[in-house]
Tab-separated table of C-alpha atoms in Angstrom:
chain	number	residue	atom	x	y	z
A	40	UNK	CA	0.000	0.000	0.000
A	41	UNK	CA	1.447	3.340	-1.024
A	42	UNK	CA	-0.478	6.429	0.016
A	43	UNK	CA	-0.291	9.457	-2.258
A	44	UNK	CA	-0.431	12.862	-0.613
A	45	UNK	CA	-1.380	15.695	-2.935
A	46	UNK	CA	1.499	18.162	-2.492
A	47	UNK	CA	0.344	21.204	-4.419
A	48	UNK	CA	0.087	23.314	-1.268
A	49	UNK	CA	-0.833	22.773	2.379
A	50	UNK	CA	0.206	20.626	5.345
A	51	UNK	CA	1.327	17.616	3.294
A	52	UNK	CA	4.451	17.097	5.453
A	53	UNK	CA	2.277	16.589	8.557
A	54	UNK	CA	0.465	13.778	6.744
A	55	UNK	CA	3.751	12.171	5.773
A	56	UNK	CA	4.863	12.400	9.403
A	57	UNK	CA	1.698	10.612	10.581
A	58	UNK	CA	2.050	7.819	7.999
A	59	UNK	CA	5.741	7.481	8.896
A	60	UNK	CA	4.663	6.830	12.500
A	61	UNK	CA	2.099	4.244	11.336
A	62	UNK	CA	4.759	2.735	9.060
A	63	UNK	CA	3.153	3.206	5.644
A	64	UNK	CA	4.943	4.326	2.499
A	65	UNK	CA	3.878	7.670	1.034
A	66	UNK	CA	4.487	9.673	-2.125
A	67	UNK	CA	4.027	13.410	-2.665
A	68	UNK	CA	1.795	13.744	-5.717
A	69	UNK	CA	2.478	16.694	-8.033
A	70	UNK	CA	2.311	15.325	-11.583
A	71	UNK	CA	0.384	12.894	-13.804
A	72	UNK	CA	2.824	10.012	-13.512
A	73	UNK	CA	2.648	10.057	-9.700
A	74	UNK	CA	-0.940	8.753	-9.862
A	75	UNK	CA	0.293	5.505	-11.416
A	76	UNK	CA	2.401	4.716	-8.364
A	77	UNK	CA	-0.146	5.131	-5.583
A	78	UNK	CA	-3.007	3.054	-4.188
A	79	UNK	CA	-4.968	5.809	-2.445
A	80	UNK	CA	-4.806	9.573	-2.114
A	81	UNK	CA	-4.977	12.186	0.632
A	82	UNK	CA	-6.002	15.724	-0.348
A	83	UNK	CA	-4.624	17.660	2.631
A	84	UNK	CA	-5.595	20.879	4.358
A	85	UNK	CA	-4.359	24.175	2.981
A	86	UNK	CA	-6.026	26.865	0.907
A	87	UNK	CA	-8.711	25.434	-1.371
A	88	UNK	CA	-8.504	28.401	-3.789
A	89	UNK	CA	-4.762	27.856	-4.350
A	90	UNK	CA	-5.098	24.097	-4.775
A	91	UNK	CA	-8.109	24.419	-7.082
A	92	UNK	CA	-6.295	26.915	-9.305
A	93	UNK	CA	-3.169	24.787	-9.717
A	94	UNK	CA	-5.137	21.537	-10.147
A	95	UNK	CA	-7.064	23.097	-13.055
A	96	UNK	CA	-4.071	24.815	-14.586
A	97	UNK	CA	-2.044	21.599	-14.729
A	98	UNK	CA	-5.124	19.467	-15.631
A	99	UNK	CA	-4.471	17.383	-12.530
A	100	UNK	CA	-8.166	17.746	-11.630
A	101	UNK	CA	-9.133	15.394	-14.464
A	102	UNK	CA	-6.504	12.812	-13.519
A	103	UNK	CA	-7.546	13.016	-9.880
A	104	UNK	CA	-11.205	12.514	-10.787
A	105	UNK	CA	-10.398	9.470	-12.928
A	106	UNK	CA	-8.228	8.080	-10.122
A	107	UNK	CA	-11.149	8.481	-7.682
A	108	UNK	CA	-13.399	6.232	-9.814
A	109	UNK	CA	-11.615	3.136	-8.563
A	110	UNK	CA	-9.433	4.287	-5.666
A	111	UNK	CA	-9.953	5.676	-2.178
A	112	UNK	CA	-9.524	9.427	-1.808
A	113	UNK	CA	-9.649	11.204	1.555
A	114	UNK	CA	-10.252	14.972	1.467
A	115	UNK	CA	-9.340	16.887	4.609
A	116	UNK	CA	-10.456	20.458	5.350
A	117	UNK	CA	-9.508	22.265	2.083
A	118	UNK	CA	-9.399	18.768	0.541
A	119	UNK	CA	-12.972	18.103	1.651
A	120	UNK	CA	-14.058	21.311	-0.091
A	121	UNK	CA	-12.427	20.156	-3.322
A	122	UNK	CA	-13.866	16.630	-3.065
A	123	UNK	CA	-17.422	17.916	-2.501
A	124	UNK	CA	-20.085	18.494	-5.127
A	125	UNK	CA	-20.424	22.260	-4.752
A	126	UNK	CA	-19.197	25.126	-2.569
A	127	UNK	CA	-21.265	27.824	-4.231
A	128	UNK	CA	-18.054	29.811	-4.728
A	129	UNK	CA	-16.771	30.684	-8.188
A	130	UNK	CA	-13.183	30.687	-6.894
A	131	UNK	CA	-13.404	26.914	-6.428
A	132	UNK	CA	-13.774	24.283	-9.126
A	133	UNK	CA	-15.163	21.377	-7.102
A	134	UNK	CA	-14.094	17.878	-8.117
A	135	UNK	CA	-17.600	16.484	-7.457
A	136	UNK	CA	-16.270	13.188	-6.109
A	137	UNK	CA	-18.637	13.006	-3.108
A	138	UNK	CA	-22.265	14.053	-3.074
A	139	UNK	CA	-22.476	16.775	-0.454
A	140	UNK	CA	-22.015	20.552	-0.501
A	141	UNK	CA	-19.356	22.397	1.481
A	142	UNK	CA	-19.475	25.877	2.993
A	143	UNK	CA	-16.021	27.451	3.299
A	144	UNK	CA	-14.823	29.004	6.606
A	145	UNK	CA	-18.226	28.240	8.064
A	146	UNK	CA	-17.003	28.157	11.684
A	147	UNK	CA	-15.471	31.653	11.402
A	148	UNK	CA	-12.060	33.275	11.127
A	149	UNK	CA	-8.875	31.943	12.738
A	150	UNK	CA	-9.836	33.336	16.168
A	151	UNK	CA	-12.751	30.857	16.120
A	152	UNK	CA	-10.600	27.864	15.161
A	153	UNK	CA	-10.898	25.262	17.934
A	154	UNK	CA	-9.987	21.867	19.354
A	155	UNK	CA	-12.563	19.535	20.929
A	156	UNK	CA	-13.848	15.959	21.218
A	157	UNK	CA	-16.017	14.820	18.318
A	158	UNK	CA	-18.605	12.017	18.282
A	159	UNK	CA	-17.475	9.211	16.013
A	160	UNK	CA	-19.840	6.368	15.075
A	161	UNK	CA	-19.376	3.428	17.451
A	162	UNK	CA	-18.595	0.898	14.738
A	163	UNK	CA	-15.293	2.692	14.009
A	164	UNK	CA	-14.112	1.957	17.580
A	165	UNK	CA	-12.509	5.365	17.970
A	166	UNK	CA	-13.574	6.818	21.342
A	167	UNK	CA	-12.470	10.102	22.824
A	168	UNK	CA	-11.129	11.545	19.602
A	169	UNK	CA	-9.791	15.027	20.318
A	170	UNK	CA	-9.115	17.021	17.187
A	171	UNK	CA	-8.590	20.469	15.714
A	172	UNK	CA	-10.647	22.548	13.299
A	173	UNK	CA	-8.778	25.360	11.459
A	174	UNK	CA	-11.021	27.843	9.607
A	175	UNK	CA	-13.029	24.738	8.862
A	176	UNK	CA	-15.831	24.192	6.354
A	177	UNK	CA	-19.295	22.797	7.111
A	178	UNK	CA	-20.949	19.994	5.154
A	179	UNK	CA	-24.559	20.460	4.008
A	180	UNK	CA	-27.074	18.793	1.674
A	181	UNK	CA	-25.507	15.394	2.362
A	182	UNK	CA	-26.857	12.952	-0.216
A	183	UNK	CA	-28.157	9.484	0.868
A	184	UNK	CA	-25.179	7.978	-1.020
A	185	UNK	CA	-23.042	9.310	1.847
A	186	UNK	CA	-22.918	8.150	5.458
A	187	UNK	CA	-22.153	10.546	8.312
A	188	UNK	CA	-19.437	8.925	10.447
A	189	UNK	CA	-18.890	11.746	12.933
A	190	UNK	CA	-20.527	14.944	14.018
A	191	UNK	CA	-19.839	17.938	16.223
A	192	UNK	CA	-22.640	20.138	17.605
A	193	UNK	CA	-25.031	18.244	15.305
A	194	UNK	CA	-22.960	19.227	12.239
A	195	UNK	CA	-21.523	16.424	10.092
A	196	UNK	CA	-17.701	16.553	10.231
A	197	UNK	CA	-16.708	13.143	8.797
A	198	UNK	CA	-18.502	11.601	5.820
A	199	UNK	CA	-17.916	8.515	3.712
A	200	UNK	CA	-19.422	7.007	0.630
A	201	UNK	CA	-18.558	3.671	-0.961
A	202	UNK	CA	-14.968	4.620	-1.669
A	203	UNK	CA	-14.229	8.095	-0.356
A	204	UNK	CA	-13.864	10.043	2.891
A	205	UNK	CA	-14.155	13.708	3.798
A	206	UNK	CA	-13.260	15.363	7.113
A	207	UNK	CA	-13.557	19.038	8.070
A	208	UNK	CA	-11.004	18.615	10.899
A	209	UNK	CA	-7.325	17.555	10.963
A	210	UNK	CA	-6.637	13.895	11.887
A	211	UNK	CA	-2.963	14.459	10.958
A	212	UNK	CA	-2.385	17.058	13.693
A	213	UNK	CA	-1.027	15.640	16.900
A	214	UNK	CA	-0.147	12.079	17.877
A	215	UNK	CA	-3.521	10.315	17.541
A	216	UNK	CA	-3.273	8.398	14.259
A	217	UNK	CA	-6.408	6.258	14.750
A	218	UNK	CA	-8.494	7.915	12.081
A	219	UNK	CA	-5.700	7.705	9.494
A	220	UNK	CA	-5.410	4.015	10.362
A	221	UNK	CA	-9.155	3.690	9.724
A	222	UNK	CA	-8.573	5.352	6.324
A	223	UNK	CA	-5.915	2.723	5.504
A	224	UNK	CA	-8.299	-0.066	6.483
A	225	UNK	CA	-11.099	1.491	4.434
A	226	UNK	CA	-8.806	1.880	1.412
A	227	UNK	CA	-7.856	-1.795	1.661
A	228	UNK	CA	-11.460	-3.042	1.693
B	866	UNK	CA	-13.545	23.265	23.805
B	867	UNK	CA	-10.286	25.201	23.438
B	868	UNK	CA	-9.571	28.213	21.241
B	869	UNK	CA	-6.394	30.235	20.682
B	870	UNK	CA	-4.019	27.534	21.962
B	871	UNK	CA	-0.463	27.436	20.647
B	872	UNK	CA	-1.341	24.269	18.729
B	873	UNK	CA	-4.266	25.970	16.984
B	874	UNK	CA	-2.101	29.000	16.147
B	875	UNK	CA	0.635	26.829	14.655
B	876	UNK	CA	-2.133	24.860	12.914
B	877	UNK	CA	-2.948	27.782	10.637
B	878	UNK	CA	0.753	28.290	9.864
B	879	UNK	CA	0.891	24.608	8.832
B	880	UNK	CA	-1.999	25.179	6.399
B	881	UNK	CA	-0.115	28.034	4.729
B	882	UNK	CA	2.896	25.875	3.869
B	883	UNK	CA	4.020	25.530	0.279
B	884	UNK	CA	2.284	28.787	-0.574
B	885	UNK	CA	2.777	32.491	-1.141
B	886	UNK	CA	1.572	35.291	1.117
B	887	UNK	CA	1.299	38.556	-0.796
B	888	UNK	CA	1.440	42.181	0.369
B	889	UNK	CA	-1.605	44.128	-0.837
B	890	UNK	CA	-2.616	47.728	-0.263
B	891	UNK	CA	-6.272	47.666	-1.356
B	892	UNK	CA	-9.197	45.351	-2.083
B	893	UNK	CA	-8.434	45.261	-5.813
B	894	UNK	CA	-4.877	44.037	-5.262
B	895	UNK	CA	-6.189	41.530	-2.708
B	896	UNK	CA	-8.515	40.136	-5.327
B	897	UNK	CA	-5.676	39.881	-7.868
B	898	UNK	CA	-3.555	38.065	-5.272
B	899	UNK	CA	-6.334	35.604	-4.456
B	900	UNK	CA	-7.017	34.891	-8.136
B	901	UNK	CA	-3.303	34.318	-8.690
B	902	UNK	CA	-3.312	31.622	-5.993
B	903	UNK	CA	-2.001	33.411	-2.889
B	904	UNK	CA	-2.604	31.413	0.331
B	905	UNK	CA	-3.049	34.648	2.301
B	906	UNK	CA	-2.722	38.395	1.893
B	907	UNK	CA	-0.897	40.891	4.083
B	908	UNK	CA	-2.944	44.081	4.278
B	909	UNK	CA	-0.812	47.197	4.577
B	910	UNK	CA	-1.090	50.819	3.514
B	911	UNK	CA	2.222	50.998	1.705
B	912	UNK	CA	4.387	48.210	0.401
B	913	UNK	CA	7.893	48.150	1.909
B	914	UNK	CA	9.582	49.690	-1.186
B	915	UNK	CA	7.367	52.776	-0.813
B	916	UNK	CA	7.836	52.904	2.962
B	917	UNK	CA	11.575	52.938	2.320
B	918	UNK	CA	11.235	55.683	-0.314
B	919	UNK	CA	8.867	57.925	1.652
B	920	UNK	CA	10.502	57.659	5.076
B	921	UNK	CA	8.686	58.996	8.148
B	922	UNK	CA	6.886	56.930	10.763
B	923	UNK	CA	5.168	53.841	9.514
B	924	UNK	CA	2.245	52.523	11.600
B	925	UNK	CA	-0.489	49.871	11.645
B	926	UNK	CA	-2.810	50.261	8.649
B	927	UNK	CA	-6.202	51.916	8.927
B	928	UNK	CA	-8.723	49.325	10.199
B	929	UNK	CA	-11.218	50.412	7.537
B	930	UNK	CA	-8.791	49.489	4.780
B	931	UNK	CA	-7.951	46.179	6.478
B	932	UNK	CA	-11.668	45.347	6.726
B	933	UNK	CA	-12.270	46.179	3.058
B	934	UNK	CA	-9.576	43.686	2.157
B	935	UNK	CA	-10.892	41.098	4.608
B	936	UNK	CA	-14.386	41.400	3.168
B	937	UNK	CA	-13.122	41.018	-0.386
B	938	UNK	CA	-11.223	37.733	-0.089
B	939	UNK	CA	-11.871	34.264	1.317
B	940	UNK	CA	-8.232	33.455	2.096
B	941	UNK	CA	-6.649	34.380	5.476
B	942	UNK	CA	-5.834	38.042	6.004
B	943	UNK	CA	-2.742	39.182	7.873
B	944	UNK	CA	-1.836	42.664	9.060
B	945	UNK	CA	1.212	44.270	10.631
B	946	UNK	CA	1.670	45.930	14.006
B	947	UNK	CA	4.771	47.834	15.095
B	948	UNK	CA	7.373	45.978	17.180
B	949	UNK	CA	6.246	46.193	20.805
B	950	UNK	CA	2.973	47.986	19.994
B	951	UNK	CA	0.594	45.653	21.829
B	952	UNK	CA	-2.299	48.122	21.515
B	953	UNK	CA	-2.133	47.917	17.713
B	954	UNK	CA	-2.048	44.130	18.094
B	955	UNK	CA	-5.138	44.243	20.334
B	956	UNK	CA	-6.979	46.262	17.677
B	957	UNK	CA	-5.995	43.775	14.970
B	958	UNK	CA	-7.211	40.915	17.160
B	959	UNK	CA	-10.518	42.743	17.711
B	960	UNK	CA	-10.851	42.982	13.908
B	961	UNK	CA	-10.481	39.166	13.862
B	962	UNK	CA	-7.479	39.316	11.562
B	963	UNK	CA	-6.213	35.752	10.966
B	964	UNK	CA	-2.487	36.411	11.596
B	965	UNK	CA	-0.571	39.395	13.017
B	966	UNK	CA	2.918	40.254	11.768
B	967	UNK	CA	4.914	42.083	14.431
B	968	UNK	CA	7.043	43.643	11.774
B	969	UNK	CA	10.322	45.503	11.414
B	970	UNK	CA	8.886	47.026	8.227
B	971	UNK	CA	6.913	49.408	10.463
B	972	UNK	CA	8.670	51.837	12.813
B	973	UNK	CA	9.317	50.114	16.173
B	974	UNK	CA	7.185	51.415	19.066
B	975	UNK	CA	9.277	49.980	21.911
B	976	UNK	CA	13.054	49.769	22.126
B	977	UNK	CA	13.119	47.123	24.848
B	978	UNK	CA	10.112	44.837	24.530
B	979	UNK	CA	8.468	42.891	21.759
B	980	UNK	CA	4.732	42.140	22.124
B	981	UNK	CA	3.919	39.363	24.620
B	982	UNK	CA	2.305	37.232	21.952
B	983	UNK	CA	1.342	34.441	24.358
B	984	UNK	CA	-1.441	36.701	25.654
B	985	UNK	CA	-3.233	36.725	22.294
B	986	UNK	CA	-5.642	34.234	20.737
B	987	UNK	CA	-4.670	35.252	17.204
B	988	UNK	CA	-1.365	33.823	15.923
B	989	UNK	CA	1.709	35.998	15.292
B	990	UNK	CA	4.540	35.819	12.796
B	991	UNK	CA	7.862	37.559	13.490
B	992	UNK	CA	11.032	38.134	11.523
B	993	UNK	CA	14.412	36.686	12.461
B	994	UNK	CA	18.005	36.875	11.191
B	995	UNK	CA	19.362	33.904	13.102
B	996	UNK	CA	18.393	31.013	15.357
B	997	UNK	CA	18.553	32.859	18.680
B	998	UNK	CA	16.363	35.697	17.413
B	999	UNK	CA	13.851	33.148	16.082
B	1000	UNK	CA	13.759	31.313	19.422
B	1001	UNK	CA	13.295	34.556	21.392
B	1002	UNK	CA	10.255	35.328	19.261
B	1003	UNK	CA	8.868	31.805	19.673
B	1004	UNK	CA	9.400	32.107	23.432
B	1005	UNK	CA	7.235	35.251	23.333
B	1006	UNK	CA	4.544	33.237	21.525
B	1007	UNK	CA	5.206	33.584	17.786
B	1008	UNK	CA	3.549	30.717	15.871
B	1009	UNK	CA	5.550	31.300	12.701
B	1010	UNK	CA	8.998	32.675	11.900
B	1011	UNK	CA	10.058	34.325	8.675
B	1012	UNK	CA	13.501	35.426	7.640
B	1013	UNK	CA	13.711	39.192	7.776
B	1014	UNK	CA	15.690	39.587	4.589
B	1015	UNK	CA	15.732	43.241	3.594
B	1016	UNK	CA	12.155	44.269	2.883
B	1017	UNK	CA	11.502	46.481	-0.127
B	1018	UNK	CA	14.977	45.943	-1.566
B	1019	UNK	CA	14.044	43.497	-4.323
B	1020	UNK	CA	17.351	41.876	-3.402
B	1021	UNK	CA	17.324	38.269	-2.215
B	1022	UNK	CA	20.815	38.304	-0.669
B	1023	UNK	CA	19.746	39.096	2.904
B	1024	UNK	CA	16.926	36.525	2.955
B	1025	UNK	CA	19.467	33.936	1.789
B	1026	UNK	CA	21.901	35.015	4.506
B	1027	UNK	CA	19.265	34.735	7.239
B	1028	UNK	CA	17.911	31.385	6.044
B	1029	UNK	CA	21.406	29.922	5.798
B	1030	UNK	CA	22.268	31.256	9.257
B	1031	UNK	CA	19.218	29.604	10.834
B	1032	UNK	CA	19.814	26.314	9.022
B	1033	UNK	CA	23.511	26.089	9.820
B	1034	UNK	CA	22.957	26.976	13.476
B	1035	UNK	CA	20.283	24.269	13.750
B	1036	UNK	CA	22.679	21.792	12.146
B	1037	UNK	CA	25.457	22.759	14.553
B	1038	UNK	CA	23.198	22.018	17.551
B	1039	UNK	CA	23.219	18.330	16.704
B	1040	UNK	CA	26.890	18.093	17.734
B	1041	UNK	CA	26.517	20.074	20.957
B	1042	UNK	CA	26.562	18.604	24.444
B	1043	UNK	CA	24.200	19.973	27.059
B	1044	UNK	CA	27.016	22.222	28.360
B	1045	UNK	CA	27.560	23.554	24.832
B	1046	UNK	CA	23.844	24.281	24.572
B	1047	UNK	CA	23.913	26.203	27.859
B	1048	UNK	CA	26.888	28.229	26.689
B	1049	UNK	CA	25.229	28.892	23.306
B	1050	UNK	CA	22.086	29.923	25.192
B	1051	UNK	CA	23.884	32.450	27.405
B	1052	UNK	CA	26.215	33.748	24.650
B	1053	UNK	CA	23.354	34.321	22.230
B	1054	UNK	CA	20.453	35.025	24.570
B	1055	UNK	CA	18.515	32.021	23.284
B	1056	UNK	CA	15.921	30.293	25.528
B	1057	UNK	CA	17.481	26.997	26.649
B	1058	UNK	CA	14.305	24.883	26.561
B	1059	UNK	CA	13.601	25.913	22.962
B	1060	UNK	CA	17.232	25.273	22.020
B	1061	UNK	CA	16.925	21.759	23.427
B	1062	UNK	CA	13.676	21.190	21.554
B	1063	UNK	CA	15.195	22.511	18.301
B	1064	UNK	CA	18.158	20.184	18.713
B	1065	UNK	CA	15.817	17.244	19.317
B	1066	UNK	CA	13.557	17.800	16.293
B	1067	UNK	CA	16.272	19.203	13.980
B	1068	UNK	CA	14.208	22.199	12.867
B	1069	UNK	CA	12.499	25.256	14.362
B	1070	UNK	CA	9.581	24.362	16.669
B	1071	UNK	CA	7.241	26.407	14.411
B	1072	UNK	CA	6.993	26.757	10.610
B	1073	UNK	CA	9.875	28.693	9.051
B	1074	UNK	CA	8.916	30.926	6.128
B	1075	UNK	CA	10.964	33.342	4.073
B	1076	UNK	CA	10.494	37.053	3.390
B	1077	UNK	CA	12.375	40.129	2.310
B	1078	UNK	CA	13.556	40.511	-1.275
B	1079	UNK	CA	11.749	37.805	-3.275
B	1080	UNK	CA	11.034	39.207	-6.760
B	1081	UNK	CA	11.125	36.338	-9.275
B	1082	UNK	CA	10.024	32.688	-9.631
B	1083	UNK	CA	13.723	31.750	-9.386
B	1084	UNK	CA	13.988	33.625	-6.071
B	1085	UNK	CA	11.001	31.593	-4.842
B	1086	UNK	CA	12.666	28.350	-5.891
B	1087	UNK	CA	15.962	29.374	-4.265
B	1088	UNK	CA	14.367	30.087	-0.881
B	1089	UNK	CA	12.275	26.899	-0.948
B	1090	UNK	CA	15.366	24.843	-1.795
B	1091	UNK	CA	17.214	26.515	1.080
B	1092	UNK	CA	14.517	25.256	3.446
B	1093	UNK	CA	11.779	27.898	3.511
B	1094	UNK	CA	8.375	26.287	4.032
B	1095	UNK	CA	6.430	29.156	2.424
B	1096	UNK	CA	7.116	32.627	1.081
B	1097	UNK	CA	6.093	36.191	1.751
B	1098	UNK	CA	6.300	38.432	-1.298
B	1099	UNK	CA	5.984	42.125	-0.590
B	1100	UNK	CA	7.042	44.717	-3.102
B	1101	UNK	CA	8.083	42.072	-5.654
B	1102	UNK	CA	4.608	41.669	-7.135
B	1103	UNK	CA	2.933	45.058	-7.255
B	1104	UNK	CA	6.199	46.906	-8.013
B	1105	UNK	CA	6.745	44.777	-11.115
B	1106	UNK	CA	5.410	45.558	-14.586
B	1107	UNK	CA	3.071	42.561	-14.665
B	1108	UNK	CA	1.626	41.943	-11.186
B	1109	UNK	CA	-1.006	39.371	-12.213
B	1110	UNK	CA	1.298	37.165	-14.260
B	1111	UNK	CA	4.163	37.517	-11.812
B	1112	UNK	CA	1.972	36.673	-8.813
B	1113	UNK	CA	0.757	33.562	-10.557
B	1114	UNK	CA	4.274	32.592	-11.669
B	1115	UNK	CA	5.666	32.898	-8.126
B	1116	UNK	CA	2.791	30.727	-6.790
B	1117	UNK	CA	3.553	28.027	-9.351
B	1118	UNK	CA	7.286	28.288	-8.717
B	1119	UNK	CA	6.657	27.700	-4.998
B	1120	UNK	CA	4.848	24.419	-5.719
B	1121	UNK	CA	7.285	23.225	-8.400
B	1122	UNK	CA	10.396	24.724	-6.764
B	1123	UNK	CA	12.521	21.615	-7.391
B	1124	UNK	CA	11.577	21.173	-11.068
B	1125	UNK	CA	13.906	23.407	-13.165
B	1126	UNK	CA	12.157	22.493	-16.428
B	1127	UNK	CA	8.782	23.658	-15.113
B	1128	UNK	CA	10.459	26.728	-13.605
B	1129	UNK	CA	11.855	27.680	-17.000
B	1130	UNK	CA	8.340	27.539	-18.485
B	1131	UNK	CA	6.906	29.464	-15.549
B	1132	UNK	CA	9.559	32.204	-15.835
B	1133	UNK	CA	9.180	32.690	-19.596
B	1134	UNK	CA	7.158	35.629	-20.815
B	1135	UNK	CA	7.369	37.709	-17.645
B	1136	UNK	CA	8.084	41.422	-18.019
B	1137	UNK	CA	10.606	43.305	-15.896
B	1138	UNK	CA	10.854	42.522	-12.199
B	1139	UNK	CA	10.922	45.352	-9.685
B	1140	UNK	CA	14.044	47.467	-9.634
B	1141	UNK	CA	16.295	46.233	-6.894
B	1142	UNK	CA	18.704	47.892	-4.501
B	1143	UNK	CA	22.229	46.803	-3.774
B	1144	UNK	CA	22.320	46.349	-0.009
B	1145	UNK	CA	25.576	48.382	0.197
B	1146	UNK	CA	23.660	51.361	-1.246
B	1147	UNK	CA	21.358	51.366	1.771
B	1148	UNK	CA	22.812	53.335	4.707
B	1149	UNK	CA	23.217	51.151	7.805
B	1150	UNK	CA	20.676	53.237	9.732
B	1151	UNK	CA	18.042	52.613	7.030
B	1152	UNK	CA	18.310	48.818	7.120
B	1153	UNK	CA	14.908	47.500	8.230
B	1154	UNK	CA	16.343	44.163	9.357
B	1155	UNK	CA	18.215	45.802	12.251
B	1156	UNK	CA	14.944	46.782	13.898
B	1157	UNK	CA	14.054	44.389	16.718
B	1158	UNK	CA	16.644	42.262	18.510
């Protein structure tokens, strides 16, 4: 299993660090040929406008979409915005990989960024998961093709469909790698 | 629930990695920067090259202008306060600015104290010329360090000097015993606990960005290859003849910094970069990097 980490912009090194701790091989993905070498893909946190612009400019958006048809992709924060169906924002070209809409910076500016425990569905066996939201998006209009795996204050914060995952928080920040391990298990199914 | 912790502050700095933060002086420039792929904008009344030219006292920007910029873009907005001017910082925090730059580009307000940044919920970035200066700022609560370089000069040489100094000092820590660290700490006025942490992890405890003199895609590549994790571009964009194209080219060069073939394509077709200054032409007393300590 080799995990690709989209390395256009954002906290891709933190993801590598987490997978190094777990003991899984990773590759920073920046060009077409990189997609041939990976089994799954992380779209990390960062600025969704910057990533969207460069993905379109280098036509990586099309390759990424094709890759998602038969591989697991996990979009985190900015990545979850890109992976969603629509953000109602002309600065973003959504990849439309998962059927929900995202609202950018919906929890407020940086001063409202926060850390807290989130409620994760029991079947994942991840209790007491303390995590961080940085200028995070909210997920709305979640289609029945998606399942809500975790919520915070009644807002969905972790969603999956048959093959893909989206999180509005940062499972790569800090030492708790349980959710990234779940992603690996999910990608192997 | 926790807000404004050091981890959350550093968290935003992590999100800005591999990107370009651009100086803008109005909402129109902010919009150009965002469209060109900037990860954040720095709102200020005058870009450093004009501050240098005009002289006089340079202060925090007018909150109205900062708000116009904030309302125009969706990316994080930063703004500068004077060194030691905690009241300006409090105002910027009240405006819910995403990041505060306690900056040597503005005229220092206090000759003895920097802002106690640990007291704030909003993250701070500060400039540094070497490891000890960086660690003093982190000790005060800075969540991001940037090389000072020489702002508004269009000359990369000082940013290179400061980045190399930080890197080589970090490398030299790995060979030091605990006694050596204590001596280094007292000789250079560097907090010992942060020195020990830096030695252990082999890098600064917070993200290390570069600023001061970046004017071309090649400059961006150079600083990234020297270890910068992101770039601040001030005068380099809006003092050039083709701000939109240049902004976009520097963004792309930051992502593909280690791909010379792509860099050659990115750099083709740009018009003239900003006019630069030889550092020796700047009188010692006018060097912005010597502000702060």
